[in-house]
Amino acid sequence: MLVNHGMNQLASLSIARSYSFASSIAAVLRRQSFLIRARGGGVHNKVHSTTAGITMQETEADAVSILRAITPTLDPTRHKGQAGKIAVIGGCREYTGAPYFAAISALKIGADLSHVFCTKDAAPVIKSYSPELIVHPVLEESYSVREEERKQVSAKVVAEVDKWMERFDCLVVGPGLGRDPFLLDCVSEIMKQARHSNVPIVVDGDGLFLVANSLHLVHGYPLAVLTPNVNEYKRLVQTVLKCEVDDADAHGQLSSLAKQIGGVTILRKGRSDLISDGDIVNSVSICGSPRRCGGQGDILSGSFLLVLVLQYFYLGHAKPFVAADRNPTVLGCIAGSALLRKAASLAFETRKRSTLTTDIIECLGRSLEDICPAY
Amino acid sequence: MLVNHGMNQLASLSIARSYSFASSIAAVLRRQSFLIRARGGGVHNKVHSTTAGITMQETEADAVSILRAITPTLDPTRHKGQAGKIAVIGGCREYTGAPYFAAISALKIGADLSHVFCTKDAAPVIKSYSPELIVHPVLEESYSVREEERKQVSAKVVAEVDKWMERFDCLVVGPGLGRDPFLLDCVSEIMKQARHSNVPIVVDGDGLFLVANSLHLVHGYPLAVLTPNVNEYKRLVQTVLKCEVDDADAHGQLSSLAKQIGGVTILRKGRSDLISDGDIVNSVSICGSPRRCGGQGDILSGSFLLVLVLQYFYLGHAKPFVAADRNPTVLGCIAGSALLRKAASLAFETRKRSTLTTDIIECLGRSLEDICPAY
């Protein structure tokens, strides 16, 4: 009986492994196809270009159309995970809200699974915010690691994340990451692994601090998306272009910045969100809210921005509207931006000055439903 | 490569520092301007004076007008942080609710970022109440620090808070602080640093216990606001005026007390809230609720009281009504008091005897919206 049981276990393991292997192969193929589209899109895309003012209305319409085009038709034959699995790398002793906002937002717009990789201190707190998230307490900060152990601990941390890497459709690096040097070194290695596996990477918050100091982590990677706010953008411009932000040439400067970082996609958050991969600049100014409570950026950049597009480009759901020659990361940014702005506007309608990030997250579902009904 | 990486890091750090420096300079200038107004206001203000009874109605109208005048017009061109960043110093092994109430209230009336500096035991709990707060587990209590380590630990605690100090528009000292002697010694040093940086300080709860025993911490500081309840007021009167509370001369005694502490602003919480900086006494008796659940004081004194006024006086939004010769800390107290009383009244309408502090916090947004609509 014991032996049989053991045999069964082995057989099950073997089946699980072969399933996992097949699943990994499929994931690899999906990501390679995504990479090819992103590379192509960066050069040939024909996304509608605008400058602020006269043509703004057309861009807003475009954002809604893109969102409608790339939002999947719900399909009861699909199984768990097929509508997107994302992971957030962030959450430390000081910051726990930001990774939660990023991870839960992905679920709220339709992703199936949302993971968070954070420090041991942060994990119980992030877990307590929601039972929906899978939270891995694997990151370490300098204060908890002795000098002589660092190499070994770093390798262990990177391996812990890497064993999940193949399963993820998108990695979000930065929300609530903090700036501990040892932790950032580990995260650099994780980013290298993600890039090696062609996993798209959205970089926000302290991830942008890391990237500004180590541009090689994203340089020339067409599946990297940077989502700077006003201060983070300023730092990027100063570091990369060696000049100050010039709002009179906002579009030209954003395009140059994206080009200089080898064609990554940049979403510059502001009154209008500006998006470029070094070619054309797209702006999204639909809806929005005048509240600037901390955490809104985590919703946008943290996760859901790319999940939408992943659902389509990865899983073969793209509708005819979404031509193969459009850069999927740019489309993801446009769709994500429109969705957040609509949600923020809905939350503000009810909550006014007391609108908080959790209120906006609660409106994400209605925002998507208003633009693109489930049935 | 290593050298280059190091150089890049140095360059980036230098850019980050210069940006941070420019931002700090702006904050210093804002605070200096605020200090000048507070000093001027203390001597020359012309806030409508009342005594209980006959003219009470007029004061109530005044509170609403002040709230309307100092509440900012929402401006979509502003970015995160520009509508106020506050910090609460409080939260220990025993008390975690009070600092949460104080910090979340600030967000609920429009502040962008709200930090809490508390003990290591308290941090995970306060974090778990809301992902909107940034909670720093930096304070230490006697039981966790050996005698010989105290000096070193104290310096570290103070440095941890001080590195954030320049960013804050207001510090709230006391909600859930406890009375541990080592912790209070550290908080004394933090208050000195805040005063050195001209950061306004609201003192409540156990912060008032500390201040009653160390008056020099706030004496003569025009940006200090004390918000005693009945017992805390009694202790202050006994310690400073060396007599008992005399309700027959409530206005005169409050004015004397504020004068004796060098012109700080005192908000005496009660059936009517009485406010004075040593000159005129203002009373606010609008709305209110007969419920006296623990925590209401934290909402009022903990944070939002000054945030409103800071948004205006700091950020140049003051409307013509708010003359430069009025003490902004007094105006902040009047506005904060009116807002809390209205929220408490709204909560009581629905919840009656079961009204809790969280119910009142949920009504803060509607309270502000009723008095001063967002659009």
mmCIF file of N, CA and C in Angstrom, chain B residues 59-141:
data_model
loop_
_atom_site.group_PDB
_atom_site.id
_atom_site.type_symbol
_atom_site.label_atom_id
_atom_site.label_comp_id
_atom_site.label_asym_id
_atom_site.label_seq_id
_atom_site.Cartn_x
_atom_site.Cartn_y
_atom_site.Cartn_z
ATOM 1 N N THR B 59 -20.154 82.997 15.694
ATOM 2 C CA THR B 59 -18.920 82.223 15.609
ATOM 3 C C THR B 59 -19.102 80.993 14.740
ATOM 4 N N GLU B 60 -20.263 80.353 14.882
ATOM 5 C CA GLU B 60 -20.506 79.155 14.075
ATOM 6 C C GLU B 60 -20.466 79.497 12.590
ATOM 7 N N ALA B 61 -21.068 80.594 12.218
ATOM 8 C CA ALA B 61 -21.036 81.035 10.821
ATOM 9 C C ALA B 61 -19.600 81.287 10.406
ATOM 10 N N ASP B 62 -18.833 81.864 11.287
ATOM 11 C CA ASP B 62 -17.439 82.158 11.003
ATOM 12 C C ASP B 62 -16.641 80.887 10.696
ATOM 13 N N ALA B 63 -16.866 79.829 11.494
ATOM 14 C CA ALA B 63 -16.145 78.573 11.291
ATOM 15 C C ALA B 63 -16.399 78.017 9.894
ATOM 16 N N VAL B 64 -17.640 78.061 9.468
ATOM 17 C CA VAL B 64 -17.978 77.555 8.130
ATOM 18 C C VAL B 64 -17.331 78.420 7.049
ATOM 19 N N SER B 65 -17.369 79.729 7.254
ATOM 20 C CA SER B 65 -16.754 80.628 6.261
ATOM 21 C C SER B 65 -15.251 80.391 6.169
ATOM 22 N N ILE B 66 -14.631 80.226 7.331
ATOM 23 C CA ILE B 66 -13.181 79.984 7.328
ATOM 24 C C ILE B 66 -12.872 78.686 6.594
ATOM 25 N N LEU B 67 -13.656 77.642 6.889
ATOM 26 C CA LEU B 67 -13.437 76.359 6.229
ATOM 27 C C LEU B 67 -13.579 76.509 4.717
ATOM 28 N N ARG B 68 -14.591 77.244 4.297
ATOM 29 C CA ARG B 68 -14.779 77.458 2.855
ATOM 30 C C ARG B 68 -13.615 78.230 2.263
ATOM 31 N N ALA B 69 -13.144 79.203 3.016
ATOM 32 C CA ALA B 69 -12.086 80.061 2.478
ATOM 33 C C ALA B 69 -10.756 79.336 2.347
ATOM 34 N N ILE B 70 -10.474 78.428 3.283
ATOM 35 C CA ILE B 70 -9.145 77.812 3.253
ATOM 36 C C ILE B 70 -9.131 76.460 2.550
ATOM 37 N N THR B 71 -10.290 75.967 2.139
ATOM 38 C CA THR B 71 -10.299 74.689 1.420
ATOM 39 C C THR B 71 -9.896 74.929 -0.033
ATOM 40 N N PRO B 72 -8.911 74.185 -0.506
ATOM 41 C CA PRO B 72 -8.368 74.473 -1.835
ATOM 42 C C PRO B 72 -9.323 74.149 -2.968
ATOM 43 N N THR B 73 -9.238 74.928 -4.026
ATOM 44 C CA THR B 73 -9.877 74.560 -5.279
ATOM 45 C C THR B 73 -9.014 73.445 -5.856
ATOM 46 N N LEU B 74 -9.641 72.352 -6.251
ATOM 47 C CA LEU B 74 -8.852 71.234 -6.787
ATOM 48 C C LEU B 74 -8.258 71.624 -8.136
ATOM 49 N N ASP B 75 -7.007 71.241 -8.319
ATOM 50 C CA ASP B 75 -6.285 71.698 -9.499
ATOM 51 C C ASP B 75 -5.603 70.502 -10.175
ATOM 52 N N PRO B 76 -6.108 70.112 -11.345
ATOM 53 C CA PRO B 76 -5.557 68.908 -11.998
ATOM 54 C C PRO B 76 -4.107 69.048 -12.449
ATOM 55 N N THR B 77 -3.553 70.268 -12.421
ATOM 56 C CA THR B 77 -2.157 70.401 -12.857
ATOM 57 C C THR B 77 -1.178 70.048 -11.743
ATOM 58 N N ARG B 78 -1.657 69.914 -10.523
ATOM 59 C CA ARG B 78 -0.741 69.630 -9.412
ATOM 60 C C ARG B 78 -0.384 68.141 -9.385
ATOM 61 N N HIS B 79 0.740 67.839 -8.740
ATOM 62 C CA HIS B 79 1.131 66.434 -8.655
ATOM 63 C C HIS B 79 1.203 65.937 -7.220
ATOM 64 N N LYS B 80 1.435 64.634 -7.092
ATOM 65 C CA LYS B 80 1.370 63.965 -5.782
ATOM 66 C C LYS B 80 2.250 64.667 -4.740
ATOM 67 N N GLY B 81 1.668 64.954 -3.602
ATOM 68 C CA GLY B 81 2.425 65.562 -2.503
ATOM 69 C C GLY B 81 2.105 67.035 -2.337
ATOM 70 N N GLN B 82 1.643 67.664 -3.405
ATOM 71 C CA GLN B 82 1.417 69.108 -3.343
ATOM 72 C C GLN B 82 0.169 69.483 -2.538
ATOM 73 N N ALA B 83 -0.682 68.524 -2.248
ATOM 74 C CA ALA B 83 -1.849 68.835 -1.408
ATOM 75 C C ALA B 83 -1.606 68.434 0.046
ATOM 76 N N GLY B 84 -0.338 68.233 0.416
ATOM 77 C CA GLY B 84 -0.031 68.002 1.819
ATOM 78 C C GLY B 84 0.566 66.637 2.124
ATOM 79 N N LYS B 85 1.660 66.682 2.907
ATOM 80 C CA LYS B 85 2.306 65.450 3.392
ATOM 81 C C LYS B 85 2.417 65.579 4.905
ATOM 82 N N ILE B 86 1.799 64.672 5.630
ATOM 83 C CA ILE B 86 1.854 64.797 7.090
ATOM 84 C C ILE B 86 2.455 63.543 7.724
ATOM 85 N N ALA B 87 2.887 63.687 8.968
ATOM 86 C CA ALA B 87 3.435 62.530 9.692
ATOM 87 C C ALA B 87 2.888 62.504 11.112
ATOM 88 N N VAL B 88 2.571 61.318 11.579
ATOM 89 C CA VAL B 88 2.119 61.129 12.955
ATOM 90 C C VAL B 88 3.234 60.413 13.718
ATOM 91 N N ILE B 89 3.608 60.969 14.878
ATOM 92 C CA ILE B 89 4.570 60.284 15.747
ATOM 93 C C ILE B 89 3.747 59.648 16.857
ATOM 94 N N GLY B 90 3.543 58.350 16.779
ATOM 95 C CA GLY B 90 2.727 57.685 17.783
ATOM 96 C C GLY B 90 2.446 56.248 17.383
ATOM 97 N N GLY B 91 2.016 55.467 18.344
ATOM 98 C CA GLY B 91 1.767 54.045 18.110
ATOM 99 C C GLY B 91 2.812 53.231 18.836
ATOM 100 N N CYS B 92 2.374 52.482 19.841
ATOM 101 C CA CYS B 92 3.318 51.671 20.609
ATOM 102 C C CYS B 92 2.692 50.297 20.843
ATOM 103 N N ARG B 93 3.310 49.512 21.723
ATOM 104 C CA ARG B 93 2.839 48.146 21.939
ATOM 105 C C ARG B 93 1.362 48.116 22.335
ATOM 106 N N GLU B 94 0.949 49.111 23.131
ATOM 107 C CA GLU B 94 -0.445 49.134 23.615
ATOM 108 C C GLU B 94 -1.433 49.806 22.666
ATOM 109 N N TYR B 95 -1.007 50.908 22.067
ATOM 110 C CA TYR B 95 -1.953 51.713 21.287
ATOM 111 C C TYR B 95 -1.605 51.729 19.797
ATOM 112 N N THR B 96 -2.546 51.303 18.992
ATOM 113 C CA THR B 96 -2.324 51.334 17.541
ATOM 114 C C THR B 96 -3.462 52.055 16.812
ATOM 115 N N GLY B 97 -4.626 52.144 17.444
ATOM 116 C CA GLY B 97 -5.768 52.780 16.771
ATOM 117 C C GLY B 97 -5.586 54.282 16.600
ATOM 118 N N ALA B 98 -5.104 54.944 17.662
ATOM 119 C CA ALA B 98 -5.024 56.412 17.656
ATOM 120 C C ALA B 98 -4.174 56.953 16.491
ATOM 121 N N PRO B 99 -2.952 56.447 16.285
ATOM 122 C CA PRO B 99 -2.173 56.994 15.165
ATOM 123 C C PRO B 99 -2.811 56.705 13.811
ATOM 124 N N TYR B 100 -3.502 55.556 13.704
ATOM 125 C CA TYR B 100 -4.209 55.250 12.461
ATOM 126 C C TYR B 100 -5.306 56.280 12.213
ATOM 127 N N PHE B 101 -6.125 56.559 13.246
ATOM 128 C CA PHE B 101 -7.206 57.532 13.097
ATOM 129 C C PHE B 101 -6.652 58.890 12.637
ATOM 130 N N ALA B 102 -5.560 59.280 13.285
ATOM 131 C CA ALA B 102 -4.970 60.585 12.964
ATOM 132 C C ALA B 102 -4.470 60.624 11.514
ATOM 133 N N ALA B 103 -3.764 59.574 11.122
ATOM 134 C CA ALA B 103 -3.139 59.574 9.801
ATOM 135 C C ALA B 103 -4.158 59.410 8.674
ATOM 136 N N ILE B 104 -5.150 58.549 8.867
ATOM 137 C CA ILE B 104 -6.114 58.305 7.780
ATOM 138 C C ILE B 104 -7.030 59.524 7.620
ATOM 139 N N SER B 105 -7.301 60.241 8.721
ATOM 140 C CA SER B 105 -8.165 61.422 8.636
ATOM 141 C C SER B 105 -7.572 62.470 7.706
ATOM 142 N N ALA B 106 -6.258 62.609 7.771
ATOM 143 C CA ALA B 106 -5.596 63.589 6.900
ATOM 144 C C ALA B 106 -5.845 63.256 5.434
ATOM 145 N N LEU B 107 -5.734 61.964 5.099
ATOM 146 C CA LEU B 107 -5.975 61.552 3.712
ATOM 147 C C LEU B 107 -7.429 61.777 3.314
ATOM 148 N N LYS B 108 -8.328 61.516 4.262
ATOM 149 C CA LYS B 108 -9.760 61.597 3.958
ATOM 150 C C LYS B 108 -10.236 63.022 3.690
ATOM 151 N N ILE B 109 -9.443 64.004 4.127
ATOM 152 C CA ILE B 109 -9.869 65.375 3.818
ATOM 153 C C ILE B 109 -8.987 66.004 2.747
ATOM 154 N N GLY B 110 -8.151 65.184 2.099
ATOM 155 C CA GLY B 110 -7.499 65.705 0.912
ATOM 156 C C GLY B 110 -5.982 65.684 0.894
ATOM 157 N N ALA B 111 -5.313 65.301 2.003
ATOM 158 C CA ALA B 111 -3.850 65.233 1.960
ATOM 159 C C ALA B 111 -3.425 64.116 1.008
ATOM 160 N N ASP B 112 -2.231 64.246 0.436
ATOM 161 C CA ASP B 112 -1.768 63.248 -0.536
ATOM 162 C C ASP B 112 -1.031 62.081 0.126
ATOM 163 N N LEU B 113 -0.227 62.389 1.143
ATOM 164 C CA LEU B 113 0.597 61.336 1.755
ATOM 165 C C LEU B 113 0.551 61.454 3.272
ATOM 166 N N SER B 114 0.451 60.316 3.926
ATOM 167 C CA SER B 114 0.338 60.305 5.373
ATOM 168 C C SER B 114 1.247 59.218 5.953
ATOM 169 N N HIS B 115 2.226 59.648 6.744
ATOM 170 C CA HIS B 115 3.195 58.718 7.343
ATOM 171 C C HIS B 115 2.889 58.506 8.832
ATOM 172 N N VAL B 116 3.296 57.351 9.357
ATOM 173 C CA VAL B 116 3.234 57.105 10.802
ATOM 174 C C VAL B 116 4.607 56.589 11.248
ATOM 175 N N PHE B 117 5.160 57.193 12.297
ATOM 176 C CA PHE B 117 6.395 56.689 12.902
ATOM 177 C C PHE B 117 6.015 56.087 14.254
ATOM 178 N N CYS B 118 6.192 54.768 14.378
ATOM 179 C CA CYS B 118 5.731 54.082 15.587
ATOM 180 C C CYS B 118 6.765 53.029 16.016
ATOM 181 N N THR B 119 6.430 52.278 17.071
ATOM 182 C CA THR B 119 7.361 51.236 17.513
ATOM 183 C C THR B 119 7.270 50.018 16.583
ATOM 184 N N LYS B 120 8.262 49.157 16.707
ATOM 185 C CA LYS B 120 8.305 47.974 15.830
ATOM 186 C C LYS B 120 7.106 47.045 16.050
ATOM 187 N N ASP B 121 6.648 46.968 17.307
ATOM 188 C CA ASP B 121 5.487 46.111 17.599
ATOM 189 C C ASP B 121 4.221 46.640 16.937
ATOM 190 N N ALA B 122 4.114 47.970 16.934
ATOM 191 C CA ALA B 122 2.859 48.585 16.471
ATOM 192 C C ALA B 122 2.758 48.605 14.945
ATOM 193 N N ALA B 123 3.902 48.622 14.269
ATOM 194 C CA ALA B 123 3.889 48.871 12.819
ATOM 195 C C ALA B 123 3.058 47.877 11.997
ATOM 196 N N PRO B 124 3.248 46.562 12.177
ATOM 197 C CA PRO B 124 2.478 45.655 11.313
ATOM 198 C C PRO B 124 0.973 45.818 11.496
ATOM 199 N N VAL B 125 0.575 46.125 12.727
ATOM 200 C CA VAL B 125 -0.855 46.286 12.997
ATOM 201 C C VAL B 125 -1.390 47.549 12.321
ATOM 202 N N ILE B 126 -0.677 48.650 12.474
ATOM 203 C CA ILE B 126 -1.141 49.911 11.871
ATOM 204 C C ILE B 126 -1.147 49.783 10.347
ATOM 205 N N LYS B 127 -0.112 49.153 9.813
ATOM 206 C CA LYS B 127 -0.071 48.923 8.358
ATOM 207 C C LYS B 127 -1.308 48.139 7.913
ATOM 208 N N SER B 128 -1.663 47.136 8.719
ATOM 209 C CA SER B 128 -2.752 46.250 8.301
ATOM 210 C C SER B 128 -4.115 46.951 8.317
ATOM 211 N N TYR B 129 -4.225 48.078 9.057
ATOM 212 C CA TYR B 129 -5.503 48.806 9.057
ATOM 213 C C TYR B 129 -5.786 49.414 7.688
ATOM 214 N N SER B 130 -4.709 49.798 6.992
ATOM 215 C CA SER B 130 -4.908 50.464 5.706
ATOM 216 C C SER B 130 -3.640 50.459 4.875
ATOM 217 N N PRO B 131 -3.751 50.045 3.598
ATOM 218 C CA PRO B 131 -2.575 50.113 2.729
ATOM 219 C C PRO B 131 -2.258 51.540 2.283
ATOM 220 N N GLU B 132 -3.097 52.506 2.667
ATOM 221 C CA GLU B 132 -2.889 53.890 2.218
ATOM 222 C C GLU B 132 -1.795 54.593 3.015
ATOM 223 N N LEU B 133 -1.477 54.069 4.208
ATOM 224 C CA LEU B 133 -0.510 54.754 5.071
ATOM 225 C C LEU B 133 0.906 54.249 4.836
ATOM 226 N N ILE B 134 1.884 55.136 5.067
ATOM 227 C CA ILE B 134 3.290 54.711 5.028
ATOM 228 C C ILE B 134 3.748 54.648 6.486
ATOM 229 N N VAL B 135 4.021 53.449 6.953
ATOM 230 C CA VAL B 135 4.272 53.242 8.390
ATOM 231 C C VAL B 135 5.742 52.857 8.609
ATOM 232 N N HIS B 136 6.423 53.626 9.441
ATOM 233 C CA HIS B 136 7.854 53.396 9.699
ATOM 234 C C HIS B 136 8.041 52.796 11.096
ATOM 235 N N PRO B 137 8.524 51.564 11.189
ATOM 236 C CA PRO B 137 8.711 50.940 12.519
ATOM 237 C C PRO B 137 10.052 51.356 13.116
ATOM 238 N N VAL B 138 10.132 52.586 13.642
ATOM 239 C CA VAL B 138 11.449 53.088 14.071
ATOM 240 C C VAL B 138 11.561 53.415 15.557
ATOM 241 N N LEU B 139 10.447 53.655 16.239
ATOM 242 C CA LEU B 139 10.558 54.013 17.659
ATOM 243 C C LEU B 139 10.888 52.779 18.505
ATOM 244 N N GLU B 140 11.484 53.037 19.658
ATOM 245 C CA GLU B 140 11.857 51.937 20.556
ATOM 246 C C GLU B 140 11.360 52.251 21.962
ATOM 247 N N GLU B 141 10.965 51.206 22.697
ATOM 248 C CA GLU B 141 10.570 51.391 24.095
ATOM 249 C C GLU B 141 11.654 50.794 25.010
#
